Amino acid sequence: MKGLSVLLACQLSALGLGFQCLVPFSSNRLNLSITRTTLFVQEDRDVWEKELEDTKMAIGRLDALEAAVKEDDSDLEQLSEEMDQVEQEISQLSFTPLCPKGLSMEDYKLAIRAYSKQPLSLKLALYTALKMNTVDSPYPTVGQYPEIVAQLYEQRLQLTSQKLEDAMKDAQGKLKVRGSGSIALDGKNPEAEAQAILAQLLEGKSVDEVQSDNIVKQQLGRKTRKEDKCATAKDLEILMNVLDDKSFFVVRGTPEEVPGGYVVRGANRKKSSQELIEALDAKLPSEWNGAVSYMRDITNSGLDPESGNVLEEPVLVLLNKDFSPETNWIQPLSTTIAAVTTFLYGIGIYATNDNVAARLEDLSSLGDISGVDWFNGRLVDVLLPLIIIQAMHELGHFLIAQKDKIDISLPTLVPFYGKLPNLGFRTDLKTSPPNLRSLFDFAFIGPLMGIITSIIFLAYGTQMTLLADPETLEFFPALSVGDLKLSTLGVGVVDYLFGGSGVISSQDPSNMISLHPFAIAGFAGLFIQALEMMPLGSTDGGRMSQSIFGRSGHLVVGGGAWLVLLVATLFIDQSGDILLGAWIVNNISQNDMEIPCRNEVETADPFRSAAGFALWFVAVLALVPMQ
């Protein structure tokens, strides 16, 4: 008998999702189909749970049938009868696959459908390439299709052409399939063949196109491609009509669609990048929804194929002008929780002072509520400086935003519990800064004013500690020497004002040092401001890095800082929990690049770069513990 294939067209219609399975069979070609039906989800929980159980049982039976078809001695008539029975059961089942992160449900369904329509040789090859095949499960089953597609999406960059070629040859060897419906690699062009195989499951795009999209997504951030907020073909048409005037920009080639918008390549006819942006603004309609930036080419086309570096020729990038962050309940909740943790921090620094506890207890036992007012006054001495430090930081941002006409969001306070009251504010940009110098100024001025204000409170509070009389001093809050040594700069200021030569830092780490509340607030504020200087994502330090090194350079700097921070959380015992908290917050909310400036061709000037490195040096001194 000739080695042929049998097609089991098993369509599980769930939210419009279809499956097909091709398995080998040493007999005549047989086409068995199951009618597609429309499904719905029952609201009654008991019914839903029963349907879920029935789904599992039906898929199990379908897998058993699929395995039986693979055996040469299977009874075709019996299989047909069993398939008819499964057909009736399948029509009543519900099935909703879990969509992998980063992929829409619609695209997920299309990918599963695409996978299900492939011949078994190709499905088995991809199944093998993912290393999902085992002794007990050598072939992909219908129930595994969603998981297989999810893994293909998540591992798409790791599936090299060589892996796919080897997996395909292995699958064809097992199945001995060379006939219709299978893709045989003849070795003449394995690279192109492997790329074509993977492209069938990557939304119809080639591997190069997917990699190019990923580069753009990484360099531009999520705010540039919000759902229903991307640049449209109509926006592109308006821009191209303006560019018909070749006096300021000569278009070369066809605009390239990228995630969130379009890239237009060509030559700048103006004397500078700023003049080009101004000429475009003068021509484009004021009510236009688009935003044009002039920047280095961030697609695969703009990379040197040998070095991988960004080429020098800039391009116009068209995006939607609405870069405002998506508002939801998380921002107000974060600020509320941070306000609570800050209040608890203020209470906590008095917890080690037995004199404060004794006084409150004595007044409470006498029914005197004045102790509450007295303690609230002590809390204000801690909380007010913390508020002023953050207010000065945000004032710096506000002044630059007003000067350069940048719309910014309301600040969101990030909570932290333990050795710090919070992790400072997060302020998002809603519109593009005019250039990288403006972005640098916005990022630099906030931490600068915050650090200066923190050092002023730290120094003034330490001086007030030295001038306090014994009766006042006994009610001051206290920090351990170990906590003070979390910051080389912070403990250095305290040491200097106490007389120098390690008067404080040389003591036993467990010793408690009474300090004026202003000093403790200044110390905490200094640490918080320094954390915001880390060159990660869209933090203030990240914005400075992007302004100095450009987007590609910032990816390298940020990757190094991310790794250093992660290692520090593992090996620095004193401040490991603080650094870990900052690392987690960055990965959750601040790991994206900042939105594009209008002109990103000209980076920050040498003076700004020197100022940035100087402030980073201060931040490192504030974050590195004294040994």
PDB file of C-alpha atoms in Angstrom, residues 158-315:
ATOM      1  CA  GLN A 158      15.235  31.567  19.422  1.00  0.00           C
ATOM      2  CA  LEU A 159      13.923  29.380  16.601  1.00  0.00           C
ATOM      3  CA  THR A 160      16.810  29.749  14.188  1.00  0.00           C
ATOM      4  CA  SER A 161      16.640  28.532  10.620  1.00  0.00           C
ATOM      5  CA  GLN A 162      19.035  25.700  11.454  1.00  0.00           C
ATOM      6  CA  LYS A 163      16.797  24.469  14.296  1.00  0.00           C
ATOM      7  CA  LEU A 164      13.758  24.532  12.028  1.00  0.00           C
ATOM      8  CA  GLU A 165      15.584  22.740   9.234  1.00  0.00           C
ATOM      9  CA  ASP A 166      16.821  20.007  11.562  1.00  0.00           C
ATOM     10  CA  ALA A 167      13.379  19.618  13.121  1.00  0.00           C
ATOM     11  CA  MET A 168      11.709  19.363   9.707  1.00  0.00           C
ATOM     12  CA  LYS A 169      14.109  16.695   8.503  1.00  0.00           C
ATOM     13  CA  ASP A 170      13.605  14.748  11.735  1.00  0.00           C
ATOM     14  CA  ALA A 171       9.809  14.974  11.373  1.00  0.00           C
ATOM     15  CA  GLN A 172       9.870  13.876   7.747  1.00  0.00           C
ATOM     16  CA  GLY A 173      12.136  10.993   8.696  1.00  0.00           C
ATOM     17  CA  LYS A 174       9.688   9.810  11.361  1.00  0.00           C
ATOM     18  CA  LEU A 175       6.601  10.167   9.212  1.00  0.00           C
ATOM     19  CA  LYS A 176       8.204   9.321   5.862  1.00  0.00           C
ATOM     20  CA  VAL A 177       6.033  12.011   4.314  1.00  0.00           C
ATOM     21  CA  ARG A 178       7.134  13.453   0.984  1.00  0.00           C
ATOM     22  CA  GLY A 179       3.803  13.767  -0.792  1.00  0.00           C
ATOM     23  CA  SER A 180       1.284  16.535  -1.053  1.00  0.00           C
ATOM     24  CA  GLY A 181       0.707  18.861   1.844  1.00  0.00           C
ATOM     25  CA  SER A 182       4.199  18.674   3.305  1.00  0.00           C
ATOM     26  CA  ILE A 183       7.142  21.022   2.922  1.00  0.00           C
ATOM     27  CA  ALA A 184      10.348  19.180   2.088  1.00  0.00           C
ATOM     28  CA  LEU A 185      13.672  20.922   2.622  1.00  0.00           C
ATOM     29  CA  ASP A 186      15.826  19.991  -0.303  1.00  0.00           C
ATOM     30  CA  GLY A 187      18.850  21.815   1.057  1.00  0.00           C
ATOM     31  CA  LYS A 188      19.104  24.182  -1.892  1.00  0.00           C
ATOM     32  CA  ASN A 189      18.012  27.192   0.142  1.00  0.00           C
ATOM     33  CA  PRO A 190      17.414  26.047   3.739  1.00  0.00           C
ATOM     34  CA  GLU A 191      17.605  29.562   5.125  1.00  0.00           C
ATOM     35  CA  ALA A 192      14.756  30.842   2.971  1.00  0.00           C
ATOM     36  CA  GLU A 193      12.717  27.662   3.483  1.00  0.00           C
ATOM     37  CA  ALA A 194      13.063  27.800   7.255  1.00  0.00           C
ATOM     38  CA  GLN A 195      12.173  31.502   7.270  1.00  0.00           C
ATOM     39  CA  ALA A 196       9.074  30.742   5.191  1.00  0.00           C
ATOM     40  CA  ILE A 197       7.955  28.012   7.593  1.00  0.00           C
ATOM     41  CA  LEU A 198       8.162  30.285  10.629  1.00  0.00           C
ATOM     42  CA  ALA A 199       6.564  33.165   8.744  1.00  0.00           C
ATOM     43  CA  GLN A 200       3.348  31.120   8.427  1.00  0.00           C
ATOM     44  CA  LEU A 201       2.895  31.450  12.190  1.00  0.00           C
ATOM     45  CA  LEU A 202       4.093  35.048  12.600  1.00  0.00           C
ATOM     46  CA  GLU A 203       1.010  36.889  11.354  1.00  0.00           C
ATOM     47  CA  GLY A 204       2.086  36.447   7.761  1.00  0.00           C
ATOM     48  CA  LYS A 205       5.339  38.382   8.302  1.00  0.00           C
ATOM     49  CA  SER A 206       8.866  37.293   7.593  1.00  0.00           C
ATOM     50  CA  VAL A 207      11.297  36.760  10.442  1.00  0.00           C
ATOM     51  CA  ASP A 208      13.158  39.931   9.438  1.00  0.00           C
ATOM     52  CA  GLU A 209       9.926  41.916   9.560  1.00  0.00           C
ATOM     53  CA  VAL A 210       9.079  40.551  13.009  1.00  0.00           C
ATOM     54  CA  GLN A 211      12.574  41.352  14.275  1.00  0.00           C
ATOM     55  CA  SER A 212      12.319  44.857  12.827  1.00  0.00           C
ATOM     56  CA  ASP A 213       8.951  45.364  14.569  1.00  0.00           C
ATOM     57  CA  ASN A 214      10.452  44.189  17.854  1.00  0.00           C
ATOM     58  CA  ILE A 215      13.316  46.666  17.505  1.00  0.00           C
ATOM     59  CA  VAL A 216      10.852  49.501  16.939  1.00  0.00           C
ATOM     60  CA  LYS A 217       8.701  48.426  19.894  1.00  0.00           C
ATOM     61  CA  GLN A 218      11.751  48.271  22.142  1.00  0.00           C
ATOM     62  CA  GLN A 219      13.045  51.681  21.101  1.00  0.00           C
ATOM     63  CA  LEU A 220       9.790  53.638  21.045  1.00  0.00           C
ATOM     64  CA  GLY A 221       7.890  52.272  24.048  1.00  0.00           C
ATOM     65  CA  ARG A 222       4.282  51.232  24.546  1.00  0.00           C
ATOM     66  CA  LYS A 223       2.789  54.720  24.739  1.00  0.00           C
ATOM     67  CA  THR A 224       3.522  55.238  21.032  1.00  0.00           C
ATOM     68  CA  ARG A 225       1.300  52.356  19.942  1.00  0.00           C
ATOM     69  CA  LYS A 226      -1.717  52.427  22.209  1.00  0.00           C
ATOM     70  CA  GLU A 227      -4.801  50.615  20.977  1.00  0.00           C
ATOM     71  CA  ASP A 228      -6.801  52.815  18.585  1.00  0.00           C
ATOM     72  CA  LYS A 229      -4.177  55.561  19.039  1.00  0.00           C
ATOM     73  CA  CYS A 230      -1.754  54.836  16.216  1.00  0.00           C
ATOM     74  CA  ALA A 231      -0.958  56.957  13.175  1.00  0.00           C
ATOM     75  CA  THR A 232      -3.340  56.117  10.329  1.00  0.00           C
ATOM     76  CA  ALA A 233      -3.025  55.974   6.562  1.00  0.00           C
ATOM     77  CA  LYS A 234      -4.914  59.282   6.470  1.00  0.00           C
ATOM     78  CA  ASP A 235      -2.271  60.867   8.709  1.00  0.00           C
ATOM     79  CA  LEU A 236       0.416  59.539   6.379  1.00  0.00           C
ATOM     80  CA  GLU A 237      -1.400  60.959   3.352  1.00  0.00           C
ATOM     81  CA  ILE A 238      -1.457  64.426   4.947  1.00  0.00           C
ATOM     82  CA  LEU A 239       2.258  64.226   5.689  1.00  0.00           C
ATOM     83  CA  MET A 240       3.148  63.009   2.202  1.00  0.00           C
ATOM     84  CA  ASN A 241       1.134  65.843   0.635  1.00  0.00           C
ATOM     85  CA  VAL A 242       3.198  68.312   2.641  1.00  0.00           C
ATOM     86  CA  LEU A 243       6.408  66.556   1.619  1.00  0.00           C
ATOM     87  CA  ASP A 244       5.509  67.047  -2.041  1.00  0.00           C
ATOM     88  CA  ASP A 245       7.225  70.390  -1.514  1.00  0.00           C
ATOM     89  CA  LYS A 246      10.800  69.206  -1.960  1.00  0.00           C
ATOM     90  CA  SER A 247      12.308  72.444  -0.717  1.00  0.00           C
ATOM     91  CA  PHE A 248      12.887  71.094   2.791  1.00  0.00           C
ATOM     92  CA  PHE A 249      12.754  67.273   2.525  1.00  0.00           C
ATOM     93  CA  VAL A 250      13.150  64.910  -0.432  1.00  0.00           C
ATOM     94  CA  VAL A 251      11.379  61.589   0.085  1.00  0.00           C
ATOM     95  CA  ARG A 252      13.229  58.478  -0.997  1.00  0.00           C
ATOM     96  CA  GLY A 253      11.414  55.184  -1.478  1.00  0.00           C
ATOM     97  CA  THR A 254       8.065  54.140  -0.027  1.00  0.00           C
ATOM     98  CA  PRO A 255       7.084  54.876   3.588  1.00  0.00           C
ATOM     99  CA  GLU A 256       7.501  51.830   5.826  1.00  0.00           C
ATOM    100  CA  GLU A 257       4.751  50.868   8.249  1.00  0.00           C
ATOM    101  CA  VAL A 258       6.041  50.175  11.763  1.00  0.00           C
ATOM    102  CA  PRO A 259       4.262  49.458  15.064  1.00  0.00           C
ATOM    103  CA  GLY A 260       2.399  52.649  15.945  1.00  0.00           C
ATOM    104  CA  GLY A 261       3.007  54.545  12.700  1.00  0.00           C
ATOM    105  CA  TYR A 262       5.269  54.989   9.692  1.00  0.00           C
ATOM    106  CA  VAL A 263       8.893  55.697   8.792  1.00  0.00           C
ATOM    107  CA  VAL A 264       9.593  58.068   5.893  1.00  0.00           C
ATOM    108  CA  ARG A 265      13.144  58.077   4.530  1.00  0.00           C
ATOM    109  CA  GLY A 266      14.756  60.855   2.589  1.00  0.00           C
ATOM    110  CA  ALA A 267      17.163  63.796   2.663  1.00  0.00           C
ATOM    111  CA  ASN A 268      16.897  66.960   4.733  1.00  0.00           C
ATOM    112  CA  ARG A 269      17.252  70.052   2.524  1.00  0.00           C
ATOM    113  CA  LYS A 270      17.327  72.464   5.455  1.00  0.00           C
ATOM    114  CA  LYS A 271      20.497  73.604   7.221  1.00  0.00           C
ATOM    115  CA  SER A 272      19.628  71.878  10.481  1.00  0.00           C
ATOM    116  CA  SER A 273      17.247  69.348  11.961  1.00  0.00           C
ATOM    117  CA  GLN A 274      15.493  72.050  13.956  1.00  0.00           C
ATOM    118  CA  GLU A 275      14.785  74.055  10.808  1.00  0.00           C
ATOM    119  CA  LEU A 276      13.250  70.958   9.212  1.00  0.00           C
ATOM    120  CA  ILE A 277      10.890  70.428  12.147  1.00  0.00           C
ATOM    121  CA  GLU A 278       9.886  74.092  12.108  1.00  0.00           C
ATOM    122  CA  ALA A 279       9.222  73.954   8.354  1.00  0.00           C
ATOM    123  CA  LEU A 280       7.037  70.863   8.796  1.00  0.00           C
ATOM    124  CA  ASP A 281       5.083  72.474  11.636  1.00  0.00           C
ATOM    125  CA  ALA A 282       4.419  75.510   9.459  1.00  0.00           C
ATOM    126  CA  LYS A 283       2.951  73.337   6.699  1.00  0.00           C
ATOM    127  CA  LEU A 284       1.035  70.700   8.675  1.00  0.00           C
ATOM    128  CA  PRO A 285      -2.535  71.449   9.872  1.00  0.00           C
ATOM    129  CA  SER A 286      -2.837  72.514  13.503  1.00  0.00           C
ATOM    130  CA  GLU A 287      -5.688  70.074  14.229  1.00  0.00           C
ATOM    131  CA  TRP A 288      -3.765  67.129  12.840  1.00  0.00           C
ATOM    132  CA  ASN A 289      -3.659  63.938  14.963  1.00  0.00           C
ATOM    133  CA  GLY A 290      -0.151  63.006  13.878  1.00  0.00           C
ATOM    134  CA  ALA A 291       3.231  63.842  15.399  1.00  0.00           C
ATOM    135  CA  VAL A 292       6.429  63.843  13.350  1.00  0.00           C
ATOM    136  CA  SER A 293       9.876  63.258  14.836  1.00  0.00           C
ATOM    137  CA  TYR A 294      13.225  63.439  13.084  1.00  0.00           C
ATOM    138  CA  MET A 295      15.487  60.727  14.456  1.00  0.00           C
ATOM    139  CA  ARG A 296      17.973  57.995  13.651  1.00  0.00           C
ATOM    140  CA  ASP A 297      16.512  55.053  11.736  1.00  0.00           C
ATOM    141  CA  ILE A 298      15.452  52.493  14.335  1.00  0.00           C
ATOM    142  CA  THR A 299      14.276  49.745  11.974  1.00  0.00           C
ATOM    143  CA  ASN A 300      16.292  46.881  10.537  1.00  0.00           C
ATOM    144  CA  SER A 301      16.823  49.041   7.455  1.00  0.00           C
ATOM    145  CA  GLY A 302      18.661  51.561   9.593  1.00  0.00           C
ATOM    146  CA  LEU A 303      21.112  49.052  11.061  1.00  0.00           C
ATOM    147  CA  ASP A 304      24.538  48.223   9.757  1.00  0.00           C
ATOM    148  CA  PRO A 305      24.247  44.535   8.772  1.00  0.00           C
ATOM    149  CA  GLU A 306      27.800  43.805   9.977  1.00  0.00           C
ATOM    150  CA  SER A 307      28.086  45.772  13.232  1.00  0.00           C
ATOM    151  CA  GLY A 308      24.411  46.135  14.137  1.00  0.00           C
ATOM    152  CA  ASN A 309      24.981  49.837  14.868  1.00  0.00           C
ATOM    153  CA  VAL A 310      22.449  52.507  13.926  1.00  0.00           C
ATOM    154  CA  LEU A 311      23.372  54.188  10.660  1.00  0.00           C
ATOM    155  CA  GLU A 312      23.796  57.939  10.569  1.00  0.00           C
ATOM    156  CA  GLU A 313      21.014  58.818   8.155  1.00  0.00           C
ATOM    157  CA  PRO A 314      17.969  60.144  10.051  1.00  0.00           C
ATOM    158  CA  VAL A 315      14.351  59.506   9.086  1.00  0.00           C
TER     159      VAL A 315
END
